Coordinates of N, CA and C in Angstrom, one line a residue:
Chain A
A1 N -32.7 -4.0 28.5 CA -32.6 -3.2 27.2 C -32.2 -1.8 27.5
Q2 N -31.5 -1.3 26.5 CA -31.1 0.1 26.6 C -32.2 1.0 26.2
S3 N -32.1 2.2 26.8 CA -33.0 3.3 26.4 C -32.4 4.6 26.6
V4 N -32.9 5.6 26.0 CA -32.3 7.0 26.0 C -33.4 8.0 26.3
T5 N -33.1 8.9 27.3 CA -34.1 9.9 27.7 C -33.5 11.3 27.4
Q6 N -34.3 12.0 26.6 CA -34.0 13.4 26.5 C -35.1 14.2 27.1
L7 N -34.9 14.8 28.2 CA -36.0 15.3 29.0 C -36.5 16.6 28.4
D8 N -35.7 17.4 27.7 CA -36.1 18.6 27.2 C -36.5 18.5 25.7
S9 N -37.8 18.7 25.4 CA -38.2 18.6 24.0 C -37.9 19.8 23.2
Q10 N -37.8 21.0 23.9 CA -37.4 22.2 23.3 C -36.5 23.0 24.2
V11 N -35.5 23.7 23.6 CA -34.6 24.5 24.4 C -34.5 25.8 23.6
P12 N -35.1 26.9 24.1 CA -34.9 28.2 23.5 C -33.7 28.9 24.1
V13 N -32.9 29.6 23.3 CA -31.8 30.3 23.9 C -31.4 31.5 22.9
F14 N -30.8 32.5 23.5 CA -30.4 33.6 22.7 C -29.0 33.4 22.1
E15 N -28.8 34.0 21.0 CA -27.5 33.9 20.3 C -26.4 34.3 21.2
E16 N -25.3 33.6 21.2 CA -24.0 33.8 21.9 C -24.2 33.3 23.4
A17 N -25.3 32.8 23.8 CA -25.5 32.2 25.1 C -25.0 30.8 25.1
P18 N -24.6 30.3 26.3 CA -24.2 28.9 26.4 C -25.5 28.0 26.4
V19 N -25.3 26.7 26.0 CA -26.5 25.8 26.0 C -26.0 24.4 26.5
E20 N -26.9 23.7 27.1 CA -26.7 22.3 27.5 C -27.9 21.5 27.1
L21 N -27.8 20.5 26.4 CA -28.9 19.6 26.0 C -28.6 18.3 26.8
R22 N -29.6 17.9 27.5 CA -29.4 16.8 28.4 C -29.8 15.4 27.8
C23 N -29.0 14.4 28.2 CA -29.3 13.1 27.7 C -28.9 12.1 28.8
N24 N -29.8 11.2 29.1 CA -29.6 10.2 30.1 C -29.9 8.8 29.4
Y25 N -29.1 7.8 29.8 CA -29.4 6.5 29.2 C -29.5 5.5 30.3
S26 N -30.1 4.4 30.0 CA -30.1 3.3 30.9 C -29.6 2.0 30.3
S27 N -28.6 1.4 30.9 CA -28.0 0.2 30.5 C -27.2 -0.4 31.6
S28 N -27.3 -1.7 31.7 CA -26.5 -2.4 32.8 C -25.1 -2.7 32.4
V29 N -24.8 -2.4 31.2 CA -23.4 -2.7 30.7 C -22.9 -1.4 30.0
S30 N -21.6 -1.5 29.6 CA -21.1 -0.4 28.9 C -21.7 -0.2 27.5
V31 N -21.8 1.0 27.1 CA -22.4 1.3 25.8 C -21.6 2.4 25.0
Y32 N -21.9 2.5 23.7 CA -21.4 3.6 22.9 C -22.5 4.7 22.9
L33 N -22.1 5.9 22.9 CA -23.0 7.1 22.9 C -22.7 8.0 21.8
F34 N -23.8 8.6 21.2 CA -23.7 9.4 20.1 C -24.6 10.6 20.2
W35 N -24.3 11.7 19.6 CA -25.2 12.8 19.3 C -25.2 13.1 17.8
Y36 N -26.5 13.1 17.3 CA -26.7 13.5 15.9 C -27.5 14.8 15.9
V37 N -27.3 15.5 14.8 CA -28.0 16.8 14.6 C -28.8 16.7 13.3
Q38 N -30.0 17.3 13.3 CA -30.9 17.3 12.1 C -31.3 18.7 11.8
Y39 N -30.7 19.3 10.8 CA -31.1 20.7 10.4 C -32.4 20.6 9.6
P40 N -33.1 21.7 9.6 CA -34.5 21.7 8.9 C -34.4 21.1 7.6
N41 N -35.3 20.1 7.3 CA -35.5 19.5 6.1 C -34.3 18.7 5.6
Q42 N -33.5 18.2 6.5 CA -32.3 17.5 6.2 C -32.3 16.1 6.9
G43 N -31.4 15.2 6.5 CA -31.2 14.0 7.3 C -30.4 14.3 8.5
L44 N -30.1 13.2 9.3 CA -29.3 13.4 10.5 C -27.8 13.4 10.1
Q45 N -27.0 14.0 11.0 CA -25.6 14.1 10.7 C -24.9 13.9 12.1
L46 N -23.8 13.1 12.1 CA -23.1 12.8 13.4 C -22.4 14.1 13.9
L47 N -22.6 14.4 15.2 CA -22.0 15.5 15.8 C -20.7 15.0 16.5
L48 N -20.9 14.0 17.3 CA -19.8 13.4 18.1 C -20.2 12.1 18.6
K49 N -19.2 11.3 19.2 CA -19.5 10.0 19.7 C -18.5 9.7 20.8
Y50 N -19.0 8.9 21.8 CA -18.1 8.4 22.8 C -18.0 6.9 22.7
L51 N -16.8 6.4 22.6 CA -16.6 4.9 22.5 C -15.9 4.5 23.8
S52 N -14.8 5.2 24.1 CA -14.0 4.8 25.3 C -13.0 5.9 25.5
G53 N -12.3 5.8 26.6 CA -11.2 6.8 26.9 C -11.7 8.1 27.5
S54 N -11.2 9.2 27.1 CA -11.5 10.5 27.8 C -13.0 10.7 27.8
T55 N -13.5 11.2 28.9 CA -14.9 11.3 29.1 C -15.4 12.6 28.4
L56 N -14.5 13.5 28.1 CA -14.9 14.8 27.4 C -14.7 14.6 25.9
V57 N -15.7 14.6 25.1 CA -15.6 14.4 23.7 C -15.9 15.7 22.9
K58 N -15.1 16.0 22.0 CA -15.3 17.2 21.2 C -15.8 16.8 19.8
G59 N -16.8 17.6 19.3 CA -17.4 17.3 18.0 C -17.2 18.4 17.0
I60 N -18.1 18.4 16.0 CA -18.0 19.4 15.0 C -18.8 20.7 15.5
N61 N -18.5 21.8 14.8 CA -19.3 23.0 15.1 C -19.2 23.5 16.5
G62 N -18.1 23.2 17.2 CA -17.8 23.7 18.6 C -18.6 23.0 19.7
F63 N -19.3 21.9 19.4 CA -20.0 21.2 20.4 C -19.1 20.2 21.1
E64 N -19.4 19.9 22.4 CA -18.7 18.9 23.1 C -19.7 18.2 24.0
A65 N -19.4 17.0 24.5 CA -20.2 16.3 25.4 C -19.4 15.6 26.4
E66 N -19.9 15.4 27.6 CA -19.2 14.7 28.7 C -19.9 13.5 29.1
F67 N -19.2 12.4 29.1 CA -19.8 11.1 29.5 C -19.6 11.0 31.0
N68 N -20.7 10.7 31.7 CA -20.6 10.5 33.2 C -21.3 9.2 33.5
K69 N -20.4 8.2 33.8 CA -20.9 6.9 34.0 C -21.7 6.8 35.2
S70 N -21.3 7.4 36.3 CA -22.1 7.3 37.6 C -23.5 7.9 37.5
Q71 N -23.7 8.9 36.6 CA -25.0 9.5 36.5 C -25.6 9.0 35.2
T72 N -25.0 8.1 34.5 CA -25.5 7.6 33.2 C -26.0 8.8 32.3
S73 N -25.1 9.8 32.1 CA -25.5 10.9 31.3 C -24.5 11.2 30.2
F74 N -24.9 11.9 29.2 CA -24.1 12.3 28.1 C -24.6 13.6 27.6
H75 N -24.4 14.6 28.4 CA -25.0 15.9 28.0 C -24.1 16.7 27.0
L76 N -24.8 17.3 26.1 CA -24.2 18.1 25.0 C -24.1 19.6 25.4
R77 N -23.0 20.2 25.1 CA -22.8 21.6 25.5 C -22.1 22.4 24.4
K78 N -22.5 23.7 24.4 CA -21.7 24.6 23.5 C -21.7 25.9 24.3
P79 N -20.5 26.5 24.3 CA -20.3 27.7 25.2 C -21.0 29.0 24.6
S80 N -21.2 29.0 23.3 CA -21.7 30.2 22.6 C -22.4 29.8 21.3
V81 N -23.7 29.8 21.3 CA -24.5 29.3 20.1 C -24.7 30.4 19.1
H82 N -24.9 29.9 17.9 CA -25.2 30.8 16.7 C -26.6 30.5 16.2
I83 N -27.1 31.4 15.5 CA -28.4 31.2 14.8 C -28.4 29.9 14.0
S84 N -27.3 29.6 13.4 CA -27.2 28.4 12.5 C -27.2 27.1 13.3
D85 N -27.1 27.2 14.6 CA -27.2 26.0 15.4 C -28.7 25.5 15.7
T86 N -29.6 26.3 15.2 CA -31.0 26.0 15.3 C -31.3 24.7 14.6
A87 N -31.7 23.6 15.3 CA -31.9 22.3 14.7 C -32.4 21.4 15.8
E88 N -32.7 20.1 15.4 CA -33.1 19.1 16.4 C -31.9 18.2 16.6
Y89 N -31.7 17.9 17.9 CA -30.5 17.1 18.3 C -31.0 15.8 19.0
F90 N -30.4 14.8 18.5 CA -30.8 13.4 19.0 C -29.6 12.8 19.7
C91 N -29.8 12.3 20.9 CA -28.9 11.4 21.6 C -29.2 10.0 21.2
A92 N -28.2 9.1 21.1 CA -28.4 7.7 20.7 C -27.4 6.8 21.5
V93 N -27.8 5.6 21.7 CA -27.0 4.6 22.4 C -26.9 3.3 21.7
S94 N -25.8 2.7 21.8 CA -25.7 1.3 21.2 C -24.9 0.4 22.1
L95 N -25.3 -0.8 22.1 CA -24.6 -1.8 22.9 C -23.7 -2.6 22.0
Y96 N -22.8 -1.9 21.4 CA -21.8 -2.6 20.4 C -22.5 -3.4 19.4
T97 N -23.7 -3.0 18.9 CA -24.5 -3.8 18.0 C -24.6 -3.1 16.6
D98 N -25.4 -3.6 15.8 CA -25.6 -3.0 14.5 C -26.7 -1.9 14.6
K99 N -27.2 -1.7 15.7 CA -28.4 -0.8 15.8 C -28.2 0.3 16.8
L100 N -28.7 1.5 16.5 CA -28.8 2.6 17.4 C -30.2 2.8 18.0
I101 N -30.2 3.1 19.3 CA -31.5 3.5 19.9 C -31.5 5.0 20.1
F102 N -32.4 5.7 19.5 CA -32.4 7.1 19.6 C -33.4 7.6 20.7
G103 N -33.0 8.8 21.2 CA -33.9 9.5 22.1 C -35.0 10.2 21.3
T104 N -35.9 10.9 21.9 CA -37.0 11.6 21.3 C -36.6 12.9 20.7
G105 N -35.4 13.4 20.9 CA -34.9 14.6 20.3 C -35.2 15.9 21.2
T106 N -34.3 16.9 21.0 CA -34.4 18.2 21.6 C -34.3 19.2 20.5
R107 N -35.3 20.1 20.4 CA -35.3 21.1 19.4 C -34.7 22.3 20.0
L108 N -33.5 22.7 19.5 CA -32.8 23.9 19.9 C -33.2 25.1 19.0
Q109 N -33.7 26.1 19.6 CA -34.1 27.3 18.9 C -33.3 28.5 19.4
V110 N -32.5 29.0 18.5 CA -31.6 30.1 18.8 C -32.2 31.4 18.3
F111 N -32.4 32.4 19.2 CA -33.0 33.7 18.9 C -31.9 34.7 18.8
P112 N -32.1 35.7 17.9 CA -31.1 36.8 17.8 C -31.2 37.8 18.9
Chain B
N1 N -20.8 13.7 -5.5 CA -20.8 13.5 -4.0 C -22.2 13.2 -3.5
A2 N -22.8 12.1 -4.0 CA -24.2 11.9 -3.8 C -24.5 11.4 -2.4
G3 N -23.8 10.4 -1.9 CA -24.0 9.9 -0.5 C -25.2 9.0 -0.6
V4 N -26.2 9.3 0.2 CA -27.5 8.5 0.3 C -28.6 9.3 -0.3
T5 N -29.2 8.7 -1.3 CA -30.3 9.4 -2.1 C -31.6 8.6 -1.9
Q6 N -32.6 9.4 -1.5 CA -33.9 8.8 -1.3 C -34.9 9.5 -2.3
T7 N -35.8 8.6 -2.9 CA -36.9 9.1 -3.7 C -38.1 8.4 -3.4
P8 N -39.3 9.0 -3.5 CA -39.5 10.5 -3.7 C -39.2 11.3 -2.4
K9 N -39.3 12.6 -2.5 CA -39.2 13.4 -1.3 C -40.5 13.6 -0.6
F10 N -41.6 13.6 -1.3 CA -42.9 13.7 -0.8 C -43.8 12.7 -1.5
R11 N -44.9 12.2 -0.8 CA -45.8 11.4 -1.5 C -47.1 11.3 -0.6
I12 N -48.2 11.4 -1.3 CA -49.5 11.2 -0.6 C -50.1 9.9 -1.2
L13 N -50.5 9.0 -0.3 CA -51.1 7.7 -0.7 C -52.5 7.6 -0.1
K14 N -53.4 6.9 -0.8 CA -54.7 6.6 -0.2 C -54.6 5.3 0.5
I15 N -55.4 5.1 1.5 CA -55.5 3.9 2.3 C -55.6 2.7 1.4
G16 N -54.8 1.7 1.7 CA -54.8 0.5 0.9 C -53.9 0.5 -0.3
Q17 N -53.4 1.6 -0.7 CA -52.5 1.6 -1.9 C -51.1 1.1 -1.4
S18 N -50.3 0.8 -2.4 CA -48.9 0.3 -2.1 C -47.9 1.3 -2.8
M19 N -46.7 1.3 -2.3 CA -45.7 2.0 -2.9 C -44.3 1.5 -2.4
T20 N -43.3 1.9 -3.2 CA -41.9 1.6 -2.8 C -41.1 2.9 -2.6
L21 N -40.5 3.0 -1.5 CA -39.6 4.1 -1.2 C -38.2 3.6 -1.6
Q22 N -37.6 4.4 -2.5 CA -36.3 4.0 -3.0 C -35.1 4.6 -2.2
C23 N -34.1 3.9 -2.0 CA -32.9 4.3 -1.3 C -31.6 3.7 -2.0
T24 N -30.7 4.6 -2.4 CA -29.5 4.1 -3.0 C -28.3 4.9 -2.4
Q25 N -27.2 4.2 -2.2 CA -26.0 4.8 -1.7 C -24.8 4.5 -2.6
D26 N -23.8 5.4 -2.7 CA -22.7 5.2 -3.6 C -21.4 5.2 -2.9
M27 N -21.4 4.8 -1.6 CA -20.2 4.8 -0.8 C -19.8 3.4 -0.5
N28 N -20.4 2.4 -1.2 CA -20.0 1.0 -1.0 C -20.1 0.5 0.4
H29 N -21.1 1.0 1.1 CA -21.4 0.6 2.5 C -22.1 -0.7 2.5
N30 N -21.7 -1.5 3.6 CA -22.3 -2.8 3.7 C -23.7 -2.7 4.4
Y31 N -23.8 -1.8 5.4 CA -25.0 -1.7 6.2 C -25.9 -0.6 5.7
M32 N -27.2 -1.0 5.7 CA -28.2 0.0 5.3 C -29.4 -0.1 6.3
Y33 N -30.1 1.0 6.5 CA -31.1 1.0 7.5 C -32.3 1.8 7.0
W34 N -33.5 1.5 7.5 CA -34.7 2.3 7.3 C -35.2 2.7 8.6
Y35 N -35.4 4.0 8.8 CA -36.0 4.5 10.1 C -37.3 5.3 9.7
R36 N -38.2 5.4 10.7 CA -39.3 6.3 10.5 C -39.2 7.3 11.7
Q37 N -39.6 8.5 11.4 CA -39.5 9.6 12.4 C -40.9 10.2 12.6
D38 N -41.4 10.1 13.8 CA -42.7 10.7 14.1 C -42.5 11.8 15.2
P39 N -43.3 12.8 15.1 CA -43.1 13.9 16.1 C -43.1 13.5 17.5
G40 N -42.1 13.9 18.2 CA -41.9 13.6 19.7 C -41.6 12.2 19.9
M41 N -41.3 11.4 18.9 CA -41.0 9.9 19.1 C -39.6 9.6 18.7
G42 N -38.8 10.5 18.2 CA -37.5 10.2 17.7 C -37.5 9.3 16.5
L43 N -36.5 8.5 16.3 CA -36.4 7.6 15.1 C -36.5 6.2 15.6
K44 N -37.3 5.4 14.9 CA -37.5 4.0 15.1 C -37.0 3.2 13.9
L45 N -36.3 2.2 14.2 CA -35.7 1.3 13.2 C -36.8 0.4 12.6
I46 N -37.0 0.4 11.3 CA -37.9 -0.5 10.7 C -37.3 -1.8 10.2
Y47 N -36.3 -1.7 9.4 CA -35.5 -2.8 8.9 C -34.1 -2.4 8.7
Y48 N -33.2 -3.4 8.7 CA -31.8 -3.1 8.3 C -31.2 -4.3 7.6
S49 N -30.1 -4.0 7.0 CA -29.4 -5.0 6.2 C -27.9 -4.9 6.4
V50 N -27.2 -6.0 6.6 CA -25.8 -6.0 6.8 C -25.0 -6.3 5.6
G51 N -25.7 -6.6 4.5 CA -25.1 -6.8 3.2 C -26.1 -7.3 2.2
A52 N -25.7 -7.4 1.0 CA -26.6 -7.8 -0.1 C -27.1 -9.2 0.2
G53 N -28.4 -9.4 0.1 CA -29.1 -10.6 0.3 C -29.4 -10.9 1.8
I54 N -29.1 -10.0 2.7 CA -29.4 -10.2 4.1 C -30.1 -9.0 4.7
T55 N -31.3 -9.3 5.2 CA -32.1 -8.3 5.9 C -32.6 -8.8 7.2
D56 N -33.0 -7.8 8.1 CA -33.5 -8.2 9.4 C -34.4 -7.1 9.9
K57 N -35.3 -7.6 10.8 CA -36.3 -6.6 11.3 C -35.7 -5.8 12.4
G58 N -36.3 -4.5 12.5 CA -35.9 -3.6 13.5 C -37.0 -3.6 14.6
E59 N -37.3 -2.4 15.1 CA -38.3 -2.3 16.2 C -39.7 -2.3 15.7
V60 N -39.9 -1.7 14.5 CA -41.3 -1.5 14.0 C -41.5 -2.0 12.6
P61 N -41.3 -3.3 12.3 CA -41.3 -3.8 10.9 C -42.7 -4.1 10.4
N62 N -43.7 -4.1 11.2 CA -45.1 -4.5 10.7 C -45.6 -3.5 9.6
G63 N -46.1 -4.1 8.5 CA -46.6 -3.3 7.4 C -45.6 -2.9 6.4
Y64 N -44.4 -3.4 6.6 CA -43.3 -3.0 5.6 C -42.6 -4.3 5.2
N65 N -41.9 -4.2 4.0 CA -41.0 -5.2 3.5 C -39.8 -4.6 2.9
V66 N -38.7 -5.3 2.9 CA -37.5 -4.8 2.2 C -36.8 -5.9 1.5
S67 N -35.9 -5.5 0.6 CA -35.0 -6.4 -0.1 C -33.7 -5.8 -0.3
R68 N -32.7 -6.6 -0.5 CA -31.3 -6.0 -0.7 C -30.6 -6.9 -1.7
S69 N -30.9 -6.6 -3.0 CA -30.3 -7.5 -4.1 C -29.0 -6.9 -4.5
T70 N -28.7 -5.7 -4.2 CA -27.3 -5.1 -4.5 C -26.8 -4.4 -3.3
T71 N -25.5 -4.1 -3.3 CA -25.0 -3.3 -2.2 C -25.5 -1.9 -2.2
E72 N -25.8 -1.4 -3.3 CA -26.2 0.0 -3.4 C -27.6 0.3 -3.0
D73 N -28.6 -0.6 -3.3 CA -30.0 -0.3 -3.2 C -30.7 -1.0 -2.0
F74 N -31.6 -0.3 -1.4 CA -32.3 -0.9 -0.2 C -33.7 -0.3 -0.2
P75 N -34.6 -0.8 -1.1 CA -36.0 -0.3 -1.2 C -36.8 -0.7 0.0
L76 N -37.8 0.1 0.4 CA -38.7 -0.2 1.4 C -40.1 -0.2 0.8
R77 N -40.9 -1.3 1.0 CA -42.2 -1.5 0.4 C -43.3 -1.4 1.4
L78 N -44.3 -0.6 1.1 CA -45.5 -0.6 1.8 C -46.6 -1.2 1.0
E79 N -47.2 -2.3 1.5 CA -48.1 -3.1 0.7 C -49.5 -2.6 0.7
L80 N -50.0 -2.3 1.9 CA -51.3 -1.8 2.1 C -51.2 -0.6 3.1
A81 N -51.2 0.6 2.5 CA -50.9 1.8 3.3 C -52.0 2.0 4.3
A82 N -51.6 2.4 5.5 CA -52.6 2.8 6.6 C -52.2 4.1 7.1
P83 N -53.2 4.9 7.7 CA -52.9 6.2 8.2 C -51.7 6.2 9.3
S84 N -51.6 5.0 10.0 CA -50.5 5.0 11.0 C -49.1 5.0 10.4
Q85 N -49.1 4.8 9.0 CA -47.8 4.9 8.4 C -47.4 6.3 7.9
T86 N -48.3 7.2 8.1 CA -47.9 8.6 7.9 C -46.7 9.0 8.7
S87 N -45.6 9.4 8.1 CA -44.4 9.6 8.8 C -43.4 10.2 7.9
V88 N -42.2 10.5 8.4 CA -41.0 10.8 7.6 C -40.1 9.6 7.7
Y89 N -39.7 9.1 6.5 CA -38.9 7.9 6.4 C -37.4 8.3 6.0
F90 N -36.5 7.8 6.8 CA -35.1 8.0 6.5 C -34.4 6.7 6.2
C91 N -33.6 6.8 5.2 CA -32.7 5.7 4.9 C -31.3 6.1 5.3
A92 N -30.5 5.2 5.8 CA -29.1 5.5 6.2 C -28.2 4.3 5.8
S93 N -26.9 4.6 5.7 CA -25.9 3.6 5.5 C -24.7 3.8 6.3
S94 N -23.9 2.7 6.5 CA -22.7 2.9 7.2 C -21.8 1.7 6.8
Y95 N -20.5 2.0 6.9 CA -19.5 1.0 6.4 C -19.6 -0.3 7.3
S96 N -19.7 -0.1 8.6 CA -19.9 -1.3 9.5 C -21.1 -1.0 10.4
G97 N -21.3 -1.7 11.4 CA -22.5 -1.6 12.3 C -22.6 -0.2 12.8
V98 N -23.7 0.4 12.7 CA -23.9 1.9 13.0 C -23.7 2.1 14.5
G99 N -23.9 1.1 15.3 CA -23.7 1.3 16.7 C -22.2 1.1 17.2
M100 N -21.4 0.9 16.2 CA -20.0 0.7 16.5 C -19.2 1.9 16.1
N101 N -17.9 1.8 15.9 CA -17.0 2.9 15.7 C -17.1 3.3 14.2
T102 N -18.3 3.8 13.8 CA -18.6 4.2 12.5 C -19.7 5.2 12.5
E103 N -19.8 5.9 11.4 CA -20.8 7.0 11.3 C -21.9 6.5 10.3
A104 N -23.1 6.8 10.7 CA -24.2 6.6 9.7 C -24.5 7.8 8.9
F105 N -24.7 7.6 7.6 CA -25.0 8.7 6.7 C -26.4 8.6 6.3
F106 N -27.2 9.7 6.5 CA -28.6 9.7 6.2 C -29.0 10.4 4.9
G107 N -30.0 9.9 4.3 CA -30.6 10.6 3.2 C -31.5 11.7 3.7
Q108 N -32.1 12.5 2.8 CA -32.8 13.7 3.2 C -34.3 13.4 3.6
G109 N -34.7 12.2 3.5 CA -36.0 11.8 4.0 C -37.1 11.8 2.9
T110 N -38.1 11.0 3.2 CA -39.3 10.9 2.4 C -40.5 11.2 3.3
R111 N -41.2 12.3 3.0 CA -42.4 12.6 3.8 C -43.6 12.0 3.2
L112 N -44.2 11.0 3.9 CA -45.3 10.2 3.4 C -46.6 10.5 4.2
T113 N -47.7 10.8 3.5 CA -48.9 11.0 4.1 C -49.9 10.0 3.5
V114 N -50.6 9.3 4.4 CA -51.6 8.3 4.0 C -53.0 8.9 4.4
V115 N -53.9 9.0 3.4 CA -55.2 9.6 3.7 C -56.3 8.7 3.3

């Protein structure tokens, strides 16, 4: 069975600093990988996804993620964060199915 | 530009009461989902539907029921509310399977407290 691990429950960072949110998955076969963002009191919104092809995936709001098959990782990065990036970020995996398996989430807190 | 609409936004129930969480989407999506979100636990799939008249269990279906009589609506029913069902509930929809090359659109959630 697939699973997703987000090791950092909270990541505090100052505005304009770079950030990396870590995601590792376990699966014996190829999977699709996703990052969703949840702003306060909102539903989830797709940031980016990896299906195949280039391992560097660019998403909305300046975020990008790199798929690393050998390390089974899909870390999310942004070179310079803004206050408005404060939110909870969820990594998710799917084995080409109708269902997503979500990680436990990482709360990104950006300070001025 | 409604997207996925959930009602109510907040609700307090007493143990043993029943209620229905409403979800409707106006994007003509085939797939609809119900998730619950608990602190530090991420989102867990309760039930999903791949089209009108078809529903299936997710990871945590116990204590819940669903129906899908139309493409637009996917209500979630709690028959005998228990404190363990205190959570934030999200409805989502997608054109095809959410784990495939498609995006899931989420409602704003229903915060349910069972006392």
